[in-house]
Coordinates of C-alpha atoms in Angstrom, one line a residue:
Chain A
X1119 CA 1.7 91.1 -7.6
X1120 CA 0.2 88.9 -10.3
X1121 CA 1.1 91.5 -13.0
X1122 CA 4.7 91.3 -12.0
X1123 CA 4.6 87.5 -12.0
X1124 CA 3.1 87.6 -15.5
X1125 CA 5.7 90.1 -16.7
X1126 CA 8.4 88.1 -15.0
X1127 CA 7.5 84.9 -16.8
X1128 CA 7.4 86.7 -20.2
X1129 CA 10.6 88.5 -19.5
X1130 CA 12.6 85.6 -18.1
X1131 CA 13.8 84.3 -21.4
X1132 CA 15.7 87.2 -23.0
X1133 CA 17.7 90.2 -21.9
X1134 CA 15.9 92.4 -19.3
X1135 CA 16.6 94.9 -16.7
X1136 CA 17.3 93.0 -13.4
X1137 CA 16.9 89.8 -15.4
X1138 CA 18.1 86.4 -14.2
X1139 CA 20.8 86.2 -16.8
X1140 CA 22.0 89.7 -15.7
X1141 CA 22.9 91.0 -19.1
X1142 CA 23.1 94.7 -19.9
X1143 CA 21.1 96.8 -22.4
X1144 CA 21.6 95.3 -25.9
X1145 CA 21.8 98.7 -27.7
X1146 CA 21.0 98.3 -31.4
X1147 CA 24.0 99.0 -33.5
X1148 CA 24.5 99.6 -37.2
X1149 CA 24.4 95.9 -37.7
X1150 CA 20.6 96.1 -37.9
X1151 CA 21.1 97.6 -41.3
X1152 CA 22.9 94.5 -42.6
X1153 CA 20.2 92.1 -43.6
X1154 CA 20.4 88.4 -43.8
X1155 CA 20.5 87.3 -47.4
X1156 CA 17.6 85.1 -48.2
X1157 CA 19.1 83.8 -51.4
X1158 CA 21.8 84.6 -53.9
X1159 CA 21.1 84.7 -57.6
X1160 CA 23.8 84.5 -60.2
X1161 CA 22.9 86.5 -63.2
X1162 CA 25.4 87.1 -66.0
X1163 CA 28.2 86.0 -63.8
X1164 CA 27.2 88.4 -61.0
X1165 CA 25.9 87.6 -57.6
X1166 CA 22.7 89.3 -56.6
X1167 CA 21.9 89.0 -53.0
X1168 CA 18.2 88.8 -52.3
X1169 CA 17.6 90.4 -48.9
X1170 CA 14.7 92.0 -47.3
X1171 CA 15.6 95.3 -48.8
X1172 CA 15.6 93.9 -52.3
X1173 CA 12.2 92.3 -51.8
X1174 CA 10.8 95.6 -50.4
X1175 CA 12.2 97.5 -53.4
X1176 CA 10.3 95.2 -55.7
X1177 CA 7.2 95.6 -53.5
X1178 CA 7.5 99.4 -53.6
X1179 CA 7.9 99.4 -57.3
X1180 CA 4.9 97.2 -57.7
X1181 CA 2.8 99.3 -55.3
X1182 CA 3.7 102.6 -57.0
X1183 CA 3.0 101.3 -60.5
X1184 CA -0.2 99.6 -59.4
X1185 CA -1.5 102.6 -57.7
X1186 CA -1.0 105.0 -60.6
X1187 CA -2.0 102.6 -63.3
X1188 CA -5.2 101.7 -61.6
X1189 CA -5.9 105.4 -60.7
X1190 CA -5.3 106.6 -64.3
X1191 CA -6.4 103.5 -66.2
X1192 CA -9.4 105.2 -67.8
X1193 CA -9.4 108.8 -66.5
X1194 CA -12.7 110.7 -66.5
X1195 CA -13.3 114.4 -66.6
X1196 CA -15.2 114.0 -63.3
X1197 CA -12.8 111.7 -61.4
X1198 CA -13.7 108.9 -59.0
X1199 CA -12.1 108.6 -55.6
X1200 CA -9.0 106.7 -56.7
X1201 CA -8.4 108.9 -59.7
X1202 CA -8.9 112.1 -57.6
X1203 CA -6.3 110.8 -55.2
X1204 CA -3.9 110.0 -58.0
X1205 CA -4.5 113.4 -59.5
X1206 CA -3.8 115.0 -56.2
X1207 CA -0.5 113.2 -56.0
X1208 CA 0.4 114.0 -59.6
X1209 CA -0.6 117.7 -59.4
X1210 CA 1.1 118.1 -56.1
X1211 CA 4.5 117.2 -57.7
X1212 CA 3.6 119.2 -60.8
X1213 CA 2.5 122.4 -59.0
X1214 CA 4.7 122.3 -55.9
X1215 CA 7.9 121.0 -57.4
X1216 CA 8.1 121.1 -61.2
X1217 CA 6.3 124.4 -61.9
X1218 CA 7.5 126.0 -58.7
X1219 CA 11.2 125.2 -59.2
X1220 CA 11.7 124.7 -62.9
X1221 CA 8.9 126.9 -64.2
X1222 CA 6.7 126.5 -67.3
X1223 CA 9.0 124.1 -69.1
X1224 CA 9.1 121.9 -66.0
X1225 CA 6.0 120.2 -67.1
X1226 CA 7.9 117.7 -69.2
X1227 CA 9.8 116.5 -66.1
X1228 CA 6.7 115.9 -64.1
X1229 CA 6.5 112.2 -64.9
X1230 CA 10.2 111.8 -63.8
X1231 CA 9.8 113.8 -60.6
X1232 CA 6.5 112.1 -59.7
X1233 CA 8.1 108.7 -60.1
X1234 CA 11.0 109.8 -58.1
X1235 CA 8.9 111.3 -55.3
X1236 CA 6.6 108.3 -54.9
X1237 CA 9.4 105.8 -55.3
X1238 CA 11.4 107.4 -52.5
X1239 CA 8.4 108.2 -50.3
X1240 CA 7.0 104.7 -50.4
X1241 CA 10.5 103.2 -49.9
X1242 CA 10.8 105.4 -46.8
X1243 CA 7.4 104.5 -45.6
X1244 CA 8.5 100.8 -45.5
X1245 CA 10.3 101.8 -42.3
X1246 CA 7.1 102.0 -40.4
X1247 CA 4.9 99.6 -42.3
X1248 CA 4.3 96.6 -39.9
X1249 CA 6.0 93.5 -41.2
X1250 CA 8.3 95.4 -43.5
X1251 CA 9.8 97.8 -40.9
X1252 CA 12.9 98.6 -42.9
X1253 CA 13.4 101.9 -44.6
X1254 CA 14.9 101.0 -48.0
X1255 CA 16.7 104.2 -48.3
X1256 CA 18.7 103.5 -45.1
X1257 CA 20.7 101.1 -47.3
X1258 CA 23.1 103.6 -49.1
X1259 CA 23.1 101.8 -52.4
X1260 CA 19.5 102.8 -53.1
X1261 CA 19.8 106.5 -52.5
X1262 CA 23.1 106.3 -54.6
X1263 CA 21.3 104.6 -57.4
X1264 CA 18.6 107.3 -57.5
X1265 CA 21.1 110.1 -57.1
X1266 CA 23.2 108.7 -60.0
X1267 CA 20.1 108.7 -62.2
X1268 CA 19.3 112.3 -61.3
X1269 CA 23.0 113.2 -61.7
X1270 CA 23.2 111.8 -65.2
X1271 CA 19.9 113.4 -66.1
X1272 CA 20.9 116.9 -65.2
X1273 CA 24.4 116.5 -66.6
X1274 CA 22.9 115.4 -69.9
X1275 CA 20.3 118.2 -69.9
X1276 CA 23.0 120.8 -69.0
X1277 CA 25.1 119.9 -72.1
X1278 CA 22.0 119.5 -74.3
X1279 CA 20.7 123.0 -73.4
X1280 CA 23.8 125.0 -72.8
X1281 CA 26.7 123.1 -74.4
X1282 CA 30.1 123.6 -72.8
X1283 CA 28.7 126.9 -71.3
X1284 CA 27.1 124.6 -68.7
X1285 CA 30.5 123.8 -67.3
X1286 CA 32.2 127.2 -67.9
X1287 CA 29.4 129.2 -66.4
X1288 CA 29.5 126.9 -63.4
X1289 CA 33.2 127.2 -63.0
X1290 CA 33.4 130.9 -63.8
X1291 CA 30.2 132.5 -62.5
X1292 CA 29.6 135.7 -64.4
X1293 CA 29.6 139.0 -62.4
X1294 CA 32.3 138.0 -60.0
X1295 CA 35.7 139.8 -59.7
X1296 CA 38.3 137.9 -61.7
X1297 CA 40.5 137.4 -58.6
X1298 CA 37.7 135.5 -56.9
X1299 CA 37.9 132.7 -59.5
X1300 CA 41.0 131.4 -57.7
X1301 CA 38.8 130.6 -54.8
X1302 CA 35.5 130.0 -56.5
X1303 CA 36.3 127.8 -59.5
X1304 CA 37.6 124.8 -57.6
X1305 CA 34.7 125.1 -55.2
X1306 CA 32.1 125.4 -57.9
X1307 CA 33.5 122.5 -59.9
X1308 CA 33.6 120.4 -56.7
X1309 CA 30.1 121.4 -56.0
X1310 CA 28.8 120.5 -59.5
X1311 CA 30.6 117.1 -59.8
X1312 CA 31.0 115.9 -56.2
X1313 CA 29.1 117.8 -53.5
X1314 CA 25.7 117.7 -55.1
X1315 CA 25.4 114.0 -55.7
X1316 CA 27.1 113.1 -52.5
X1317 CA 25.0 115.4 -50.3
X1318 CA 21.8 114.4 -52.1
X1319 CA 22.3 110.7 -51.5
X1320 CA 23.8 111.0 -48.0
X1321 CA 21.0 113.3 -46.8
X1322 CA 18.3 110.8 -47.6
X1323 CA 20.3 107.9 -46.4
X1324 CA 21.4 109.4 -43.1
X1325 CA 17.9 110.6 -42.3
X1326 CA 16.4 107.2 -42.8
X1327 CA 19.3 105.5 -41.1
X1328 CA 19.1 107.6 -38.0
X1329 CA 15.3 107.5 -37.8
X1330 CA 15.3 103.8 -38.0
X1331 CA 18.0 103.4 -35.4
X1332 CA 16.2 105.7 -33.0
X1333 CA 12.9 103.8 -33.3
X1334 CA 14.7 100.5 -32.9
X1335 CA 16.5 101.8 -29.8
X1336 CA 13.3 102.7 -28.1
X1337 CA 11.6 99.5 -29.2
X1338 CA 14.4 97.4 -27.8
X1339 CA 14.4 99.7 -24.7
X1340 CA 10.8 99.0 -24.1
X1341 CA 11.4 95.3 -24.2
X1342 CA 14.6 95.5 -22.1
X1343 CA 13.0 97.6 -19.4
X1344 CA 10.0 95.3 -19.1
X1345 CA 10.7 93.6 -15.7
X1346 CA 8.6 92.6 -12.7
X1347 CA 8.9 95.9 -10.9
X1348 CA 7.1 99.3 -10.8
X1349 CA 10.2 101.0 -12.3
X1350 CA 10.4 98.3 -15.0
X1351 CA 6.8 98.6 -16.1
X1352 CA 6.8 102.4 -16.0
X1353 CA 10.1 102.6 -17.9
X1354 CA 8.9 100.1 -20.4
X1355 CA 5.6 102.0 -21.0
X1356 CA 7.4 105.3 -21.3
X1357 CA 9.9 103.8 -23.8
X1358 CA 7.0 102.3 -25.8
X1359 CA 5.2 105.7 -25.8
X1360 CA 8.3 107.4 -27.1
X1361 CA 8.4 104.7 -29.8
X1362 CA 4.9 105.6 -30.9
X1363 CA 5.6 109.3 -30.9
X1364 CA 8.9 108.8 -32.8
X1365 CA 7.1 106.6 -35.4
X1366 CA 4.7 109.5 -36.1
X1367 CA 7.6 111.9 -36.3
X1368 CA 9.5 109.5 -38.5
X1369 CA 6.5 109.3 -40.9
X1370 CA 6.7 113.1 -41.2
X1371 CA 10.5 112.9 -41.9
X1372 CA 9.9 110.2 -44.5
X1373 CA 7.6 112.4 -46.5
X1374 CA 9.8 115.5 -46.0
X1375 CA 13.0 113.7 -47.1
X1376 CA 11.2 112.3 -50.2
X1377 CA 10.1 115.9 -51.0
X1378 CA 13.5 117.4 -50.4
X1379 CA 15.2 114.7 -52.6
X1380 CA 12.7 115.4 -55.4
X1381 CA 13.0 119.2 -54.9
X1382 CA 16.7 119.0 -55.2
X1383 CA 16.5 116.9 -58.4
X1384 CA 14.1 119.6 -59.8
X1385 CA 16.5 122.4 -58.7
X1386 CA 19.4 120.7 -60.5
X1387 CA 17.4 120.0 -63.6
X1388 CA 16.1 123.6 -63.6
X1389 CA 19.7 124.9 -63.3
X1390 CA 20.8 122.7 -66.2
X1391 CA 18.1 123.8 -68.6
X1392 CA 18.0 127.5 -67.7
X1393 CA 21.6 128.1 -66.9
X1394 CA 21.0 130.4 -64.0
X1395 CA 23.6 130.3 -61.3
Chain B
X1082 CA 16.3 90.8 -32.9
X1083 CA 18.7 88.3 -34.2
X1084 CA 20.8 91.1 -35.7
X1085 CA 20.8 93.0 -32.4
X1086 CA 22.1 90.0 -30.5
X1087 CA 24.6 89.2 -33.2
X1088 CA 26.4 92.5 -32.7
X1089 CA 29.7 90.8 -32.4
X1090 CA 29.5 89.7 -36.0
X1091 CA 32.0 91.1 -38.4
X1092 CA 32.0 94.9 -38.4
X1093 CA 30.6 96.2 -41.7
X1094 CA 30.7 99.6 -43.1
X1095 CA 27.4 101.3 -43.3
X1096 CA 28.6 103.5 -46.1
X1097 CA 29.3 100.6 -48.4
X1098 CA 27.5 100.5 -51.7
X1099 CA 27.0 97.0 -52.9
X1100 CA 26.9 96.8 -56.6
X1101 CA 24.0 94.4 -56.7
X1102 CA 21.8 96.6 -54.7
X1103 CA 22.8 99.6 -56.8
X1104 CA 21.8 97.8 -59.9
X1105 CA 18.6 96.5 -58.4
X1106 CA 17.7 100.0 -57.2
X1107 CA 18.4 101.5 -60.6
X1108 CA 16.4 98.8 -62.4
X1109 CA 13.5 99.1 -60.0
X1110 CA 13.3 102.9 -60.4
X1111 CA 13.7 102.6 -64.2
X1112 CA 10.8 100.2 -64.4
X1113 CA 8.6 102.5 -62.2
X1114 CA 9.5 105.5 -64.4
X1115 CA 9.0 103.6 -67.6
X1116 CA 5.7 102.1 -66.7
X1117 CA 4.3 105.4 -65.3
X1118 CA 5.6 107.6 -68.0
X1119 CA 4.3 105.3 -70.7
X1120 CA 1.0 104.0 -69.4
X1121 CA -0.2 106.2 -66.5
X1122 CA 0.8 109.8 -66.9
X1123 CA 0.0 110.5 -70.6
X1124 CA -3.6 109.6 -69.9
X1125 CA -3.9 111.8 -66.9
X1126 CA -2.2 114.7 -68.6
X1127 CA -4.7 114.4 -71.4
X1128 CA -7.6 114.3 -69.0
X1129 CA -6.3 117.3 -67.0
X1130 CA -5.9 119.3 -70.2
X1131 CA -9.4 118.3 -71.3
X1132 CA -10.8 119.3 -67.9
X1133 CA -9.0 122.7 -68.1
X1134 CA -10.4 123.1 -71.6
X1135 CA -13.9 122.2 -70.4
X1136 CA -13.7 124.7 -67.6
X1137 CA -12.2 127.4 -69.7
X1138 CA -14.6 126.6 -72.5
X1139 CA -17.5 127.0 -70.1
X1140 CA -16.1 130.3 -69.0
X1141 CA -15.6 131.3 -72.6
X1142 CA -19.2 130.4 -73.5
X1143 CA -20.5 132.3 -70.6
X1144 CA -18.5 135.3 -71.6
X1145 CA -19.8 135.0 -75.2
X1146 CA -23.4 134.9 -74.0
X1147 CA -22.7 137.9 -71.8
X1148 CA -21.3 139.8 -74.8
X1149 CA -24.1 138.7 -77.0
X1150 CA -26.7 139.9 -74.4
X1151 CA -24.9 143.2 -74.0
X1152 CA -24.9 143.7 -77.8
X1153 CA -28.6 142.8 -78.0
X1154 CA -29.4 145.3 -75.2
X1155 CA -27.4 148.0 -76.9
X1156 CA -29.2 147.2 -80.1
X1157 CA -32.6 147.4 -78.4
X1158 CA -31.7 150.7 -76.8
X1159 CA -30.5 152.1 -80.1
X1160 CA -33.8 151.0 -81.7
X1161 CA -35.8 152.5 -78.9
X1162 CA -34.0 155.8 -79.3
X1163 CA -34.5 155.7 -83.0
X1164 CA -38.2 155.0 -82.6
X1165 CA -38.4 157.9 -80.2
X1166 CA -36.6 160.3 -82.6
X1167 CA -38.9 159.1 -85.4
X1168 CA -42.0 159.7 -83.3
X1169 CA -40.8 163.1 -82.4
X1170 CA -40.1 163.8 -86.1
X1171 CA -43.5 162.6 -87.1
X1172 CA -45.1 164.8 -84.4
X1173 CA -43.1 167.8 -85.5
X1174 CA -44.0 167.2 -89.1
X1175 CA -47.7 166.8 -88.3
X1176 CA -47.6 170.0 -86.3
X1177 CA -46.0 171.8 -89.3
X1178 CA -48.5 170.3 -91.7
X1179 CA -51.4 171.4 -89.4
X1180 CA -50.0 174.9 -89.3
X1181 CA -49.6 175.0 -93.0
X1182 CA -53.1 173.7 -93.6
X1183 CA -54.5 176.3 -91.3
X1184 CA -52.5 179.1 -93.0
X1185 CA -53.6 177.8 -96.4
X1186 CA -57.3 177.7 -95.3
X1187 CA -57.0 181.2 -93.8
X1188 CA -55.5 182.7 -96.9
X1189 CA -57.9 180.9 -99.1
X1190 CA -60.8 182.2 -97.1
X1191 CA -59.4 185.7 -97.2
X1192 CA -59.0 185.4 -100.9
X1193 CA -62.5 184.1 -101.3
X1194 CA -63.9 186.9 -99.2
X1195 CA -61.9 189.5 -101.2
X1196 CA -63.3 188.0 -104.4
X1197 CA -66.8 188.1 -103.1
X1198 CA -66.4 191.7 -102.0
X1199 CA -64.9 192.6 -105.4
X1200 CA -67.6 190.9 -107.3
X1201 CA -70.3 192.6 -105.2
X1202 CA -68.6 195.9 -105.7
X1203 CA -68.3 195.3 -109.5
X1204 CA -71.9 194.3 -109.6
X1205 CA -72.9 197.4 -107.7
X1206 CA -70.9 199.5 -110.0
X1207 CA -72.4 197.9 -113.0
X1208 CA -75.9 198.3 -111.6
X1209 CA -75.2 201.9 -110.7
X1210 CA -73.9 202.6 -114.2
X1211 CA -76.8 200.9 -115.7
X1212 CA -79.2 202.8 -113.5
X1213 CA -77.4 206.0 -114.4
X1214 CA -77.7 205.2 -118.1
X1215 CA -81.3 204.2 -117.8
X1216 CA -82.0 207.3 -115.7
X1217 CA -80.3 209.5 -118.2
X1218 CA -82.3 208.1 -121.1
X1219 CA -85.5 208.4 -119.1
X1220 CA -84.7 212.0 -118.1
X1221 CA -83.7 212.8 -121.7
X1222 CA -86.9 211.2 -123.0
X1223 CA -88.9 213.0 -120.4
X1224 CA -87.3 216.3 -121.3
X1225 CA -87.8 215.8 -125.0
X1226 CA -91.4 214.8 -124.5
X1227 CA -91.9 217.8 -122.3
X1228 CA -90.1 220.1 -124.9
X1229 CA -92.1 218.6 -127.7
X1230 CA -95.3 219.2 -125.9
X1231 CA -94.2 222.7 -125.3
X1232 CA -93.0 223.2 -128.9
X1233 CA -95.8 221.1 -130.3
X1234 CA -93.7 218.8 -132.4
X1235 CA -92.2 215.5 -131.8
X1236 CA -88.5 215.7 -131.1
X1237 CA -88.1 212.2 -129.8
X1238 CA -86.5 210.8 -132.9
X1239 CA -84.5 213.7 -133.6
X1240 CA -80.9 212.8 -132.9
X1241 CA -79.8 216.4 -132.6
X1242 CA -82.4 217.1 -130.0
X1243 CA -81.2 214.0 -128.0
X1244 CA -77.5 215.1 -128.3
X1245 CA -78.4 218.5 -127.0
X1246 CA -80.2 217.0 -123.9
X1247 CA -77.3 214.7 -123.3
X1248 CA -74.8 217.6 -123.5
X1249 CA -76.9 219.4 -121.0
X1250 CA -77.0 216.5 -118.6
X1251 CA -73.3 216.0 -119.0
X1252 CA -72.7 219.6 -118.1
X1253 CA -75.0 219.2 -115.1
X1254 CA -72.9 216.2 -114.0
X1255 CA -69.7 218.1 -114.5
X1256 CA -71.0 221.0 -112.4
X1257 CA -72.1 218.5 -109.7
X1258 CA -68.7 216.9 -109.8
X1259 CA -66.9 220.2 -109.6
X1260 CA -68.9 221.2 -106.5

């Protein structure tokens, strides 16, 4: 029973199943997404809270910039390994998103879409990077910031390419019986101005939020179940195994959500410059 | 862990959007986009285009060589055909010339043979005529001599006597011809 004694001595100090202090399962709540501020900077009369999320955002920006700048510093016709990797990333966004969704004139949005995709993806990836372990996009302000940039981009492009027809075509879709406008027009306008940006940001936020909460729950569960008994060790091991599996699944979701976010941005931009509805 | 334990802290709204994070997020993305669009992507775009050009250029060059080779082959074939036609022409011409030469030689030989025959006949005719004349004179002389011996006087230089003999002989000839 030496294993149980060892586990018991480790487990004695905090909350555990059948622990001495007899506390229940400390289920993680939404509070894990409210980070301790490390410092507060006052710039132009405004308080900027420097938390883990802010530091991670700076890290992500640095990593993305450093990767692409070093990969494409002196590009060769026959690429090296780093350049080939960078090209793969770049042509992925170009071929799978920009050209696929927008078409031939999507090429000039490739830099924007590539920046967006990798910024979002690496931000999401911070949820599983050891030491960071906080998906930046689970803090709603960041998805909202990106969504607003996308929103203003396609609004601007819509007016630039179609003028007021951009709004009127959206409000009164051609080829629809006139009576239907009673129903359609408010919905279409709501969709253009509200639903699109709200869903785009919430989708990313909620996915990262839920994924992180799920992983935390099983991690905490593994720790909580760890107790000097067969049930305790089995339960703890199972919970840990689920954590590992969920982490793998979460990495897939992180990439997928970054892709969807960028794809939607491309769809909206394409709609703005082509005027299809 | 501290957060988990501190769940009884003031309830915060997960849907809150703090302005400072919003601004920081916007700035962070703006910097990423600016740096990449300015310093990273133009270079790679250029390289990708150059590579596409290089590959397409290679294909184009190969196509050009192919076309050139085809053209050359056609040209050689045309030349070969031309040479064959020319050879055939030359052969035909030689054949025609040969035939013509043979014909010419034949006709020449025929003409020459005809000429020889004619000349021989003419000569024979002349010799016959000469022999006839000579014979006639000899006969006439002989007859006059004979007549003179019979008559006892020389008639040989008498023109009248000779004319008489000649007329006689001519009559004989005429009789012979009439028979």
